[in-house]
Amino acid sequence: MRNPYSGKDWWRRVRLPQIEGLASEQIMRYESRVCKIDTPWIPVDKFVENLWKYELLYDDPQRHGAAPGALAVLRPDLQLVVVSDHPADRARLEWNAAHEGAHIVVHVPPANEPSQGSLSFGNEIEAGTGERAVYCRDRACGFLDGPEQPYMYREAEYFAGCLLMPRERYEPLAKMRLIEALEECMSRGRIGLQDIESSERLRSAVYTQAVELAVGRMAEADLNGSVSKQAQKIRLSGGELGLIRETGETEQASAFGVYMRKSYEFSGHLVVLASRELDLDFSPEWRGTELTLR
Amino acid sequence: MGFGKRFRQLRLDRNMSVREVASKAGMDFTLLSKMELEMRPPPEIHFIFALVDALEIEDAKKLEEIMEELVTLATESHESAGQRLTEEQLQKFRCSESARVFMRLKPKGKREGGKSK
């Protein structure tokens, strides 16, 4: 496989769980180098211009080499990001820009990257330094090489979701909504703490309902208009941000197993499956509140 | 450096996005974006006033300098494109008092309903 951004047969490989870290790092860099973020959303358009030093153009991406139907295109050769000039809303524009930003951060080789000649293709030989080390990319990504989407696309989608909904900003909110929803579900069903502690089945059912309720409330009340539906799908429908704790999975699956489910509509069934691995956190802060609901 | 590149530089210096500036200037952001990358000619003079106003430059002297620079660049661009600004439009800018009134370049205390110290 050839890297379309460098034209070379090797890739800078970023370990998949590092993608969220890279997104988080971009926010920290922006705040330290440019300015503090004072908007309820992450201003990705400013990231493109002020942090990544690309030009941002709102135009028809097809005029700039994009495939028909594409809503954005990256032109590393021109240091240019083109985002469709016919978007539905601001959040969607941010999403499109964030997706292209992912390619800038994760996939476009920096100018000082060593040449292909110094690498031994097929082996993961470090040719750079630190996290941004260059590795020869083979097909080790496995299931990410699905026929319907190239894995670079999925990496970019995941990065965009993490950038637009950073854990530091949204996990406390998600947990608060989840606790509220758990209390509500238990109250509705007249279920007490002892009941759910003694029955795994009941615990899963309550938790499933609560996660669904919390996700719905966040989408409607907290994120509507400020965060794109695409980012919400990745971060909320995927059960991230502390809603579902992934345990015992491989490194790849923990990063993308959740995301792979994004194509499905959020359903209780999926959460029930996931909740079997949950470490339910009945913390003292809300245990007392819950007991009053019996 | 043409009008578009210079305006983009000024906007980035203030850490403002295309959409923020376009929204404040009452302009379509896709048009401004294309203008900055010089895929479209500079705007009419009254839009230049509005665009510079959207940059929220506090220093009146600096504001006037920037305005003059941008109008000159726009004029040059229009000349090169064979679409010279009309004498009437240029006169509008040259008459500094008119420009000040248009751009609300009065001393800060008198701007926006007279928030005097």
mmCIF file of C-alpha atoms in Angstrom:
data_model
loop_
_atom_site.group_PDB
_atom_site.id
_atom_site.type_symbol
_atom_site.label_atom_id
_atom_site.label_comp_id
_atom_site.label_asym_id
_atom_site.label_seq_id
_atom_site.Cartn_x
_atom_site.Cartn_y
_atom_site.Cartn_z
ATOM 1 C CA MET A 1 0.000 0.000 0.000
ATOM 2 C CA ARG A 2 1.184 3.458 -0.826
ATOM 3 C CA ASN A 3 0.747 6.406 1.490
ATOM 4 C CA PRO A 4 -1.267 8.914 -0.568
ATOM 5 C CA TYR A 5 0.127 11.786 1.452
ATOM 6 C CA SER A 6 3.775 11.031 0.932
ATOM 7 C CA GLY A 7 3.687 8.896 -2.204
ATOM 8 C CA LYS A 8 5.967 6.438 -0.417
ATOM 9 C CA ASP A 9 5.491 2.837 0.532
ATOM 10 C CA TRP A 10 5.930 3.314 4.211
ATOM 11 C CA TRP A 11 3.966 4.926 6.962
ATOM 12 C CA ARG A 12 4.491 6.653 10.202
ATOM 13 C CA ARG A 13 2.672 4.290 12.434
ATOM 14 C CA VAL A 14 0.907 5.629 15.457
ATOM 15 C CA ARG A 15 -0.346 2.962 17.798
ATOM 16 C CA LEU A 16 -4.082 3.028 17.708
ATOM 17 C CA PRO A 17 -4.693 3.817 21.395
ATOM 18 C CA GLN A 18 -2.356 6.745 20.941
ATOM 19 C CA ILE A 19 -4.805 8.454 18.637
ATOM 20 C CA GLU A 20 -6.846 9.816 21.511
ATOM 21 C CA GLY A 21 -3.627 10.956 23.137
ATOM 22 C CA LEU A 22 -2.607 12.750 19.964
ATOM 23 C CA ALA A 23 -5.951 14.537 19.829
ATOM 24 C CA SER A 24 -5.607 15.564 23.450
ATOM 25 C CA GLU A 25 -2.057 16.728 22.777
ATOM 26 C CA GLN A 26 -3.284 19.008 19.988
ATOM 27 C CA ILE A 27 -5.636 20.746 22.393
ATOM 28 C CA MET A 28 -2.856 21.254 24.917
ATOM 29 C CA ARG A 29 -0.564 22.598 22.224
ATOM 30 C CA TYR A 30 -3.221 24.976 20.966
ATOM 31 C CA GLU A 31 -3.844 26.305 24.448
ATOM 32 C CA SER A 32 -0.157 26.758 25.174
ATOM 33 C CA ARG A 33 0.920 28.133 21.791
ATOM 34 C CA VAL A 34 -2.136 29.996 20.529
ATOM 35 C CA CYS A 35 -4.681 30.783 23.227
ATOM 36 C CA LYS A 36 -7.060 29.262 25.739
ATOM 37 C CA ILE A 37 -10.219 27.831 24.262
ATOM 38 C CA ASP A 38 -13.131 29.944 25.422
ATOM 39 C CA THR A 39 -15.897 28.461 23.295
ATOM 40 C CA PRO A 40 -18.167 25.557 24.254
ATOM 41 C CA TRP A 41 -16.812 23.732 21.212
ATOM 42 C CA ILE A 42 -13.294 22.996 19.982
ATOM 43 C CA PRO A 43 -12.498 25.597 17.303
ATOM 44 C CA VAL A 44 -11.015 23.240 14.751
ATOM 45 C CA ASP A 45 -10.893 25.887 12.041
ATOM 46 C CA LYS A 46 -8.439 27.812 14.212
ATOM 47 C CA PHE A 47 -6.453 24.649 14.836
ATOM 48 C CA VAL A 48 -6.065 24.207 11.075
ATOM 49 C CA GLU A 49 -4.791 27.726 10.509
ATOM 50 C CA ASN A 50 -3.024 28.689 13.715
ATOM 51 C CA LEU A 51 -1.663 25.394 14.993
ATOM 52 C CA TRP A 52 -1.183 23.184 11.969
ATOM 53 C CA LYS A 53 -0.374 26.173 9.745
ATOM 54 C CA TYR A 54 -2.532 25.084 6.863
ATOM 55 C CA GLU A 55 -4.722 27.341 4.784
ATOM 56 C CA LEU A 56 -8.417 26.675 5.152
ATOM 57 C CA LEU A 57 -10.659 27.130 2.161
ATOM 58 C CA TYR A 58 -14.413 26.716 1.988
ATOM 59 C CA ASP A 59 -15.091 25.522 -1.518
ATOM 60 C CA ASP A 60 -16.253 22.531 -3.479
ATOM 61 C CA PRO A 61 -13.679 19.825 -2.609
ATOM 62 C CA GLN A 62 -14.056 18.245 -6.027
ATOM 63 C CA ARG A 63 -12.456 21.325 -7.556
ATOM 64 C CA HIS A 64 -9.386 20.473 -5.506
ATOM 65 C CA GLY A 65 -9.012 16.840 -6.337
ATOM 66 C CA ALA A 66 -11.504 15.203 -3.975
ATOM 67 C CA ALA A 67 -13.577 12.223 -4.980
ATOM 68 C CA PRO A 68 -17.197 12.923 -5.883
ATOM 69 C CA GLY A 69 -19.316 13.298 -2.772
ATOM 70 C CA ALA A 70 -16.400 14.092 -0.460
ATOM 71 C CA LEU A 71 -17.095 16.901 1.984
ATOM 72 C CA ALA A 72 -13.458 17.857 2.506
ATOM 73 C CA VAL A 73 -10.038 17.217 1.097
ATOM 74 C CA LEU A 74 -6.491 17.647 2.326
ATOM 75 C CA ARG A 75 -3.769 18.913 0.002
ATOM 76 C CA PRO A 76 -0.485 18.554 1.887
ATOM 77 C CA ASP A 77 1.394 19.669 -1.212
ATOM 78 C CA LEU A 78 -0.343 23.058 -0.997
ATOM 79 C CA GLN A 79 -0.667 23.131 2.811
ATOM 80 C CA LEU A 80 -4.375 23.434 2.173
ATOM 81 C CA VAL A 81 -7.535 22.026 3.713
ATOM 82 C CA VAL A 82 -10.646 22.401 1.598
ATOM 83 C CA VAL A 83 -13.977 22.003 3.365
ATOM 84 C CA SER A 84 -17.251 21.860 1.497
ATOM 85 C CA ASP A 85 -19.020 25.186 1.192
ATOM 86 C CA HIS A 86 -22.403 23.512 1.469
ATOM 87 C CA PRO A 87 -22.501 22.176 4.985
ATOM 88 C CA ALA A 88 -25.565 21.807 7.104
ATOM 89 C CA ASP A 89 -24.228 23.589 10.176
ATOM 90 C CA ARG A 90 -21.186 24.811 12.063
ATOM 91 C CA ALA A 91 -20.729 21.553 13.935
ATOM 92 C CA ARG A 92 -20.595 19.614 10.704
ATOM 93 C CA LEU A 93 -18.018 22.040 9.299
ATOM 94 C CA GLU A 94 -15.891 21.478 12.387
ATOM 95 C CA TRP A 95 -16.203 17.747 11.946
ATOM 96 C CA ASN A 96 -15.068 17.886 8.325
ATOM 97 C CA ALA A 97 -12.107 20.060 9.271
ATOM 98 C CA ALA A 98 -11.251 17.775 12.199
ATOM 99 C CA HIS A 99 -11.214 14.730 9.939
ATOM 100 C CA GLU A 100 -8.711 16.394 7.619
ATOM 101 C CA GLY A 101 -6.775 17.609 10.643
ATOM 102 C CA ALA A 102 -6.430 13.995 11.663
ATOM 103 C CA HIS A 103 -4.630 13.245 8.437
ATOM 104 C CA ILE A 104 -2.318 16.199 9.095
ATOM 105 C CA VAL A 105 -1.495 15.011 12.602
ATOM 106 C CA VAL A 106 -1.538 11.253 12.156
ATOM 107 C CA HIS A 107 -0.751 10.543 8.531
ATOM 108 C CA VAL A 108 1.167 13.309 6.804
ATOM 109 C CA PRO A 109 4.874 12.724 7.255
ATOM 110 C CA PRO A 110 6.785 15.680 8.633
ATOM 111 C CA ALA A 111 9.293 17.301 6.328
ATOM 112 C CA ASN A 112 12.280 15.941 8.246
ATOM 113 C CA GLU A 113 11.127 12.354 8.147
ATOM 114 C CA PRO A 114 13.877 9.989 6.994
ATOM 115 C CA SER A 115 13.759 8.661 3.488
ATOM 116 C CA GLN A 116 12.474 5.268 2.557
ATOM 117 C CA GLY A 117 16.000 4.082 1.929
ATOM 118 C CA SER A 118 16.769 3.991 5.625
ATOM 119 C CA LEU A 119 13.930 1.628 6.364
ATOM 120 C CA SER A 120 13.490 -2.053 6.054
ATOM 121 C CA PHE A 121 10.032 -2.512 4.710
ATOM 122 C CA GLY A 122 7.894 -5.075 6.447
ATOM 123 C CA ASN A 123 9.547 -4.792 9.844
ATOM 124 C CA GLU A 124 8.710 -2.306 12.507
ATOM 125 C CA ILE A 125 12.114 -0.725 12.683
ATOM 126 C CA GLU A 126 12.233 2.551 14.447
ATOM 127 C CA ALA A 127 13.781 5.134 12.206
ATOM 128 C CA GLY A 128 12.765 8.277 14.021
ATOM 129 C CA THR A 129 12.540 9.297 17.606
ATOM 130 C CA GLY A 130 9.960 9.133 20.361
ATOM 131 C CA GLU A 131 6.259 8.770 19.747
ATOM 132 C CA ARG A 132 6.397 10.053 16.226
ATOM 133 C CA ALA A 133 8.783 7.331 15.207
ATOM 134 C CA VAL A 134 8.572 6.027 11.687
ATOM 135 C CA TYR A 135 7.637 2.447 11.213
ATOM 136 C CA CYS A 136 7.199 0.463 8.091
ATOM 137 C CA ARG A 137 3.530 -0.132 7.723
ATOM 138 C CA ASP A 138 2.506 -3.654 6.947
ATOM 139 C CA ARG A 139 -0.947 -5.135 7.071
ATOM 140 C CA ALA A 140 -0.818 -5.743 10.785
ATOM 141 C CA CYS A 141 -3.889 -3.604 11.319
ATOM 142 C CA GLY A 142 -6.038 -6.628 10.590
ATOM 143 C CA PHE A 143 -9.703 -5.880 10.822
ATOM 144 C CA LEU A 144 -9.151 -2.218 10.213
ATOM 145 C CA ASP A 145 -8.449 -3.065 6.611
ATOM 146 C CA GLY A 146 -12.114 -3.696 6.001
ATOM 147 C CA PRO A 147 -13.288 -3.620 2.429
ATOM 148 C CA GLU A 148 -15.672 -0.737 2.896
ATOM 149 C CA GLN A 149 -13.305 1.856 4.327
ATOM 150 C CA PRO A 150 -9.568 2.199 4.412
ATOM 151 C CA TYR A 151 -8.181 2.175 7.912
ATOM 152 C CA MET A 152 -6.731 5.660 7.492
ATOM 153 C CA TYR A 153 -10.267 6.897 7.135
ATOM 154 C CA ARG A 154 -11.302 5.218 10.356
ATOM 155 C CA GLU A 155 -8.274 6.489 12.195
ATOM 156 C CA ALA A 156 -9.182 9.978 11.043
ATOM 157 C CA GLU A 157 -12.796 9.588 12.140
ATOM 158 C CA TYR A 158 -11.705 8.366 15.543
ATOM 159 C CA PHE A 159 -9.211 11.196 15.933
ATOM 160 C CA ALA A 160 -11.885 13.719 14.947
ATOM 161 C CA GLY A 161 -14.275 12.307 17.541
ATOM 162 C CA CYS A 162 -11.595 12.511 20.232
ATOM 163 C CA LEU A 163 -10.608 16.036 19.237
ATOM 164 C CA LEU A 164 -14.135 17.401 19.204
ATOM 165 C CA MET A 165 -15.163 15.623 22.391
ATOM 166 C CA PRO A 166 -12.059 15.522 24.548
ATOM 167 C CA ARG A 167 -12.256 13.209 27.511
ATOM 168 C CA GLU A 168 -11.102 15.899 29.934
ATOM 169 C CA ARG A 169 -14.030 18.096 28.975
ATOM 170 C CA TYR A 170 -16.837 15.605 28.445
ATOM 171 C CA GLU A 171 -16.182 12.621 30.691
ATOM 172 C CA PRO A 172 -17.284 14.411 33.892
ATOM 173 C CA LEU A 173 -20.467 15.491 32.133
ATOM 174 C CA ALA A 174 -21.117 11.979 30.832
ATOM 175 C CA LYS A 175 -20.613 10.508 34.281
ATOM 176 C CA MET A 176 -22.915 13.052 35.861
ATOM 177 C CA ARG A 177 -25.615 12.299 33.305
ATOM 178 C CA LEU A 178 -25.099 8.579 33.824
ATOM 179 C CA ILE A 179 -25.515 8.852 37.568
ATOM 180 C CA GLU A 180 -28.671 10.923 37.147
ATOM 181 C CA ALA A 181 -30.000 8.364 34.682
ATOM 182 C CA LEU A 182 -29.162 5.439 36.962
ATOM 183 C CA GLU A 183 -30.998 7.086 39.806
ATOM 184 C CA GLU A 184 -33.977 7.732 37.572
ATOM 185 C CA CYS A 185 -34.091 4.190 36.202
ATOM 186 C CA MET A 186 -33.840 2.668 39.645
ATOM 187 C CA SER A 187 -36.489 4.990 40.951
ATOM 188 C CA ARG A 188 -38.860 4.178 38.105
ATOM 189 C CA GLY A 189 -38.435 0.459 38.624
ATOM 190 C CA ARG A 190 -38.431 0.721 42.416
ATOM 191 C CA ILE A 191 -35.133 -1.031 42.393
ATOM 192 C CA GLY A 192 -32.747 -0.763 45.259
ATOM 193 C CA LEU A 193 -29.026 -1.111 45.545
ATOM 194 C CA GLN A 194 -29.263 -4.586 47.072
ATOM 195 C CA ASP A 195 -31.355 -5.772 44.131
ATOM 196 C CA ILE A 196 -28.858 -4.783 41.493
ATOM 197 C CA GLU A 197 -25.907 -5.936 43.534
ATOM 198 C CA SER A 198 -27.383 -9.393 43.839
ATOM 199 C CA SER A 199 -28.495 -9.819 40.251
ATOM 200 C CA GLU A 200 -26.132 -9.468 37.353
ATOM 201 C CA ARG A 201 -29.019 -9.614 34.939
ATOM 202 C CA LEU A 202 -30.872 -6.796 36.630
ATOM 203 C CA ARG A 203 -27.687 -4.804 36.921
ATOM 204 C CA SER A 204 -27.081 -5.086 33.192
ATOM 205 C CA ALA A 205 -30.648 -4.163 32.355
ATOM 206 C CA VAL A 206 -30.664 -1.100 34.575
ATOM 207 C CA TYR A 207 -27.289 -0.023 33.356
ATOM 208 C CA THR A 208 -28.322 -0.472 29.747
ATOM 209 C CA GLN A 209 -31.343 1.752 30.197
ATOM 210 C CA ALA A 210 -29.338 4.297 32.119
ATOM 211 C CA VAL A 211 -26.600 4.564 29.498
ATOM 212 C CA GLU A 212 -29.179 4.980 26.776
ATOM 213 C CA LEU A 213 -30.984 7.639 28.777
ATOM 214 C CA ALA A 214 -27.757 9.471 29.621
ATOM 215 C CA VAL A 215 -26.599 9.457 26.012
ATOM 216 C CA GLY A 216 -29.945 10.774 24.848
ATOM 217 C CA ARG A 217 -29.938 13.547 27.447
ATOM 218 C CA MET A 218 -26.413 14.592 26.567
ATOM 219 C CA ALA A 219 -27.246 14.672 22.880
ATOM 220 C CA GLU A 220 -30.376 16.722 23.409
ATOM 221 C CA ALA A 221 -29.507 18.989 26.282
ATOM 222 C CA ASP A 222 -25.754 19.372 26.377
ATOM 223 C CA LEU A 223 -24.336 18.878 22.917
ATOM 224 C CA ASN A 224 -27.070 19.830 20.510
ATOM 225 C CA GLY A 225 -25.634 22.312 18.054
ATOM 226 C CA SER A 226 -22.214 22.491 19.658
ATOM 227 C CA VAL A 227 -20.814 19.057 18.792
ATOM 228 C CA SER A 228 -21.404 17.256 15.525
ATOM 229 C CA LYS A 229 -23.571 14.157 15.394
ATOM 230 C CA GLN A 230 -20.592 12.285 13.982
ATOM 231 C CA ALA A 231 -18.452 12.995 17.034
ATOM 232 C CA GLN A 232 -21.334 12.081 19.319
ATOM 233 C CA LYS A 233 -21.719 8.762 17.560
ATOM 234 C CA ILE A 234 -18.095 7.909 18.138
ATOM 235 C CA ARG A 235 -17.864 9.090 21.708
ATOM 236 C CA LEU A 236 -21.341 8.450 23.079
ATOM 237 C CA SER A 237 -22.947 5.695 21.041
ATOM 238 C CA GLY A 238 -19.647 3.909 21.317
ATOM 239 C CA GLY A 239 -19.996 4.100 25.078
ATOM 240 C CA GLU A 240 -16.760 5.955 25.562
ATOM 241 C CA LEU A 241 -16.168 8.766 28.033
ATOM 242 C CA GLY A 242 -16.624 6.474 30.971
ATOM 243 C CA LEU A 243 -20.054 5.209 29.974
ATOM 244 C CA ILE A 244 -18.749 1.742 29.268
ATOM 245 C CA ARG A 245 -15.489 0.456 30.554
ATOM 246 C CA GLU A 246 -13.718 -1.754 28.108
ATOM 247 C CA THR A 247 -11.717 -4.459 29.780
ATOM 248 C CA GLY A 248 -9.821 -7.519 28.745
ATOM 249 C CA GLU A 249 -9.628 -6.591 25.105
ATOM 250 C CA THR A 250 -6.631 -6.333 22.886
ATOM 251 C CA GLU A 251 -5.001 -3.009 22.268
ATOM 252 C CA GLN A 252 -6.508 -2.650 18.837
ATOM 253 C CA ALA A 253 -9.935 -3.702 19.871
ATOM 254 C CA SER A 254 -10.003 -1.389 22.853
ATOM 255 C CA ALA A 255 -9.381 1.546 20.582
ATOM 256 C CA PHE A 256 -11.504 0.517 17.679
ATOM 257 C CA GLY A 257 -13.766 -2.229 18.858
ATOM 258 C CA VAL A 258 -16.014 0.429 20.280
ATOM 259 C CA TYR A 259 -15.793 2.503 17.196
ATOM 260 C CA MET A 260 -16.608 -0.428 14.968
ATOM 261 C CA ARG A 261 -20.024 -0.428 16.530
ATOM 262 C CA LYS A 262 -20.740 3.102 15.455
ATOM 263 C CA SER A 263 -22.314 1.950 12.239
ATOM 264 C CA TYR A 264 -25.029 0.303 14.239
ATOM 265 C CA GLU A 265 -27.707 2.306 15.868
ATOM 266 C CA PHE A 266 -27.331 2.603 19.569
ATOM 267 C CA SER A 267 -29.165 -0.342 21.040
ATOM 268 C CA GLY A 268 -29.652 -1.849 24.419
ATOM 269 C CA HIS A 269 -28.423 -5.174 23.167
ATOM 270 C CA LEU A 270 -24.960 -3.850 22.463
ATOM 271 C CA VAL A 271 -24.757 -2.217 25.823
ATOM 272 C CA VAL A 272 -25.900 -5.360 27.571
ATOM 273 C CA LEU A 273 -23.059 -7.207 25.934
ATOM 274 C CA ALA A 274 -20.611 -4.544 26.929
ATOM 275 C CA SER A 275 -21.975 -4.126 30.413
ATOM 276 C CA ARG A 276 -21.012 -7.702 31.280
ATOM 277 C CA GLU A 277 -17.525 -6.357 31.420
ATOM 278 C CA LEU A 278 -18.455 -3.287 33.328
ATOM 279 C CA ASP A 279 -16.980 -2.382 36.605
ATOM 280 C CA LEU A 280 -19.971 -0.606 38.053
ATOM 281 C CA ASP A 281 -18.848 2.223 40.168
ATOM 282 C CA PHE A 282 -21.257 2.727 43.025
ATOM 283 C CA SER A 283 -19.332 5.509 44.518
ATOM 284 C CA PRO A 284 -20.251 6.957 47.933
ATOM 285 C CA GLU A 285 -21.231 10.289 46.364
ATOM 286 C CA TRP A 286 -24.380 8.903 44.890
ATOM 287 C CA ARG A 287 -24.860 5.758 46.941
ATOM 288 C CA GLY A 288 -26.529 7.797 49.627
ATOM 289 C CA THR A 289 -28.816 9.496 47.153
ATOM 290 C CA GLU A 290 -29.750 6.211 45.621
ATOM 291 C CA LEU A 291 -30.711 4.670 48.927
ATOM 292 C CA THR A 292 -33.326 7.326 49.440
ATOM 293 C CA LEU A 293 -35.005 6.224 46.232
ATOM 294 C CA ARG A 294 -36.141 2.840 47.547
ATOM 295 C CA MET B 1 1.301 40.557 -1.125
ATOM 296 C CA GLY B 2 -2.242 40.974 -2.355
ATOM 297 C CA PHE B 3 -5.363 42.028 -0.512
ATOM 298 C CA GLY B 4 -6.425 38.498 0.365
ATOM 299 C CA LYS B 5 -3.124 37.348 1.827
ATOM 300 C CA ARG B 6 -2.711 40.555 3.795
ATOM 301 C CA PHE B 7 -6.200 40.390 5.205
ATOM 302 C CA ARG B 8 -5.679 36.746 6.155
ATOM 303 C CA GLN B 9 -2.466 37.705 7.953
ATOM 304 C CA LEU B 10 -4.282 40.415 9.891
ATOM 305 C CA ARG B 11 -7.065 38.020 10.798
ATOM 306 C CA LEU B 12 -4.677 35.295 11.968
ATOM 307 C CA ASP B 13 -2.739 37.824 14.034
ATOM 308 C CA ARG B 14 -5.968 38.349 15.961
ATOM 309 C CA ASN B 15 -6.672 34.626 16.180
ATOM 310 C CA MET B 16 -10.005 35.014 14.471
ATOM 311 C CA SER B 17 -11.536 32.470 12.139
ATOM 312 C CA VAL B 18 -12.885 33.169 8.689
ATOM 313 C CA ARG B 19 -16.364 32.412 9.910
ATOM 314 C CA GLU B 20 -16.097 34.771 12.876
ATOM 315 C CA VAL B 21 -14.936 37.667 10.742
ATOM 316 C CA ALA B 22 -17.424 36.979 7.965
ATOM 317 C CA SER B 23 -20.248 36.779 10.450
ATOM 318 C CA LYS B 24 -19.309 40.111 12.034
ATOM 319 C CA ALA B 25 -18.920 41.745 8.642
ATOM 320 C CA GLY B 26 -22.210 40.371 7.360
ATOM 321 C CA MET B 27 -20.454 38.506 4.606
ATOM 322 C CA ASP B 28 -20.620 34.949 3.340
ATOM 323 C CA PHE B 29 -17.714 33.023 4.865
ATOM 324 C CA THR B 30 -17.108 30.939 1.765
ATOM 325 C CA LEU B 31 -16.683 34.132 -0.236
ATOM 326 C CA LEU B 32 -14.262 35.588 2.287
ATOM 327 C CA SER B 33 -12.310 32.348 2.336
ATOM 328 C CA LYS B 34 -11.939 32.425 -1.440
ATOM 329 C CA MET B 35 -11.047 36.097 -1.336
ATOM 330 C CA GLU B 36 -8.274 35.449 1.166
ATOM 331 C CA LEU B 37 -6.751 32.786 -1.029
ATOM 332 C CA GLU B 38 -7.161 35.158 -3.950
ATOM 333 C CA MET B 39 -9.518 32.941 -5.847
ATOM 334 C CA ARG B 40 -11.907 35.885 -5.927
ATOM 335 C CA PRO B 41 -11.155 39.606 -6.364
ATOM 336 C CA PRO B 42 -11.189 41.862 -3.297
ATOM 337 C CA PRO B 43 -14.581 43.143 -2.207
ATOM 338 C CA GLU B 44 -16.161 46.491 -2.833
ATOM 339 C CA ILE B 45 -14.922 49.294 -0.656
ATOM 340 C CA HIS B 46 -17.849 49.280 1.755
ATOM 341 C CA PHE B 47 -17.172 45.605 2.429
ATOM 342 C CA ILE B 48 -13.540 46.424 3.154
ATOM 343 C CA PHE B 49 -14.747 48.844 5.802
ATOM 344 C CA ALA B 50 -16.965 46.168 7.263
ATOM 345 C CA LEU B 51 -14.217 43.546 7.178
ATOM 346 C CA VAL B 52 -11.686 45.763 8.896
ATOM 347 C CA ASP B 53 -14.306 46.755 11.448
ATOM 348 C CA ALA B 54 -14.841 43.053 12.157
ATOM 349 C CA LEU B 55 -11.171 42.713 13.124
ATOM 350 C CA GLU B 56 -11.965 44.859 16.163
ATOM 351 C CA ILE B 57 -8.822 46.937 16.088
ATOM 352 C CA GLU B 58 -8.928 49.301 19.023
ATOM 353 C CA ASP B 59 -6.126 51.667 18.044
ATOM 354 C CA ALA B 60 -7.719 54.253 15.720
ATOM 355 C CA LYS B 61 -4.408 55.188 14.093
ATOM 356 C CA LYS B 62 -3.540 51.575 13.408
ATOM 357 C CA LEU B 63 -7.041 51.024 12.091
ATOM 358 C CA GLU B 64 -6.716 53.881 9.672
ATOM 359 C CA GLU B 65 -3.335 52.617 8.459
ATOM 360 C CA ILE B 66 -4.702 49.155 7.899
ATOM 361 C CA MET B 67 -7.720 50.518 6.103
ATOM 362 C CA GLU B 68 -5.559 52.587 3.810
ATOM 363 C CA GLU B 69 -3.248 49.659 3.120
ATOM 364 C CA LEU B 70 -6.109 47.309 2.307
ATOM 365 C CA VAL B 71 -7.883 49.792 0.099
ATOM 366 C CA THR B 72 -4.635 50.372 -1.784
ATOM 367 C CA LEU B 73 -4.126 46.643 -2.217
ATOM 368 C CA ALA B 74 -7.726 46.196 -3.310
ATOM 369 C CA THR B 75 -7.371 49.026 -5.784
ATOM 370 C CA GLU B 76 -4.193 47.542 -7.207
ATOM 371 C CA SER B 77 -5.880 44.214 -7.522
ATOM 372 C CA HIS B 78 -8.874 45.686 -9.248
ATOM 373 C CA GLU B 79 -6.584 47.617 -11.564
ATOM 374 C CA SER B 80 -4.711 44.484 -12.492
ATOM 375 C CA ALA B 81 -7.989 42.722 -13.060
ATOM 376 C CA GLY B 82 -9.252 45.593 -15.160
ATOM 377 C CA GLN B 83 -11.964 46.348 -12.620
ATOM 378 C CA ARG B 84 -10.760 49.563 -11.143
ATOM 379 C CA LEU B 85 -12.664 51.024 -8.212
ATOM 380 C CA THR B 86 -14.668 54.050 -9.167
ATOM 381 C CA GLU B 87 -13.378 57.498 -8.366
ATOM 382 C CA GLU B 88 -16.459 57.975 -6.239
ATOM 383 C CA GLN B 89 -15.582 54.914 -4.130
ATOM 384 C CA LEU B 90 -11.999 56.035 -3.710
ATOM 385 C CA GLN B 91 -13.086 59.517 -2.772
ATOM 386 C CA LYS B 92 -15.281 58.003 -0.121
ATOM 387 C CA PHE B 93 -12.225 56.575 1.559
ATOM 388 C CA ARG B 94 -9.933 59.518 0.940
ATOM 389 C CA CYS B 95 -12.346 61.778 2.719
ATOM 390 C CA SER B 96 -11.157 60.644 6.111
ATOM 391 C CA GLU B 97 -14.028 62.160 8.033
ATOM 392 C CA SER B 98 -16.486 60.188 5.949
ATOM 393 C CA ALA B 99 -14.474 57.055 6.476
ATOM 394 C CA ARG B 100 -14.377 57.691 10.205
ATOM 395 C CA VAL B 101 -18.086 58.145 10.372
ATOM 396 C CA PHE B 102 -18.662 55.038 8.300
ATOM 397 C CA MET B 103 -16.328 52.983 10.381
ATOM 398 C CA ARG B 104 -17.312 54.558 13.683
ATOM 399 C CA LEU B 105 -13.722 55.682 14.077
ATOM 400 C CA LYS B 106 -14.598 58.316 16.590
ATOM 401 C CA PRO B 107 -12.747 58.261 19.882
ATOM 402 C CA LYS B 108 -13.573 55.108 21.780
ATOM 403 C CA GLY B 109 -15.652 56.937 24.365
ATOM 404 C CA LYS B 110 -18.074 58.096 21.728
ATOM 405 C CA ARG B 111 -18.467 54.701 20.052
ATOM 406 C CA GLU B 112 -21.484 52.541 20.526
ATOM 407 C CA GLY B 113 -23.779 54.988 22.182
ATOM 408 C CA GLY B 114 -21.166 56.954 24.059
ATOM 409 C CA LYS B 115 -19.471 54.825 26.672
ATOM 410 C CA SER B 116 -17.392 57.770 27.829
ATOM 411 C CA LYS B 117 -14.941 57.460 30.650
#
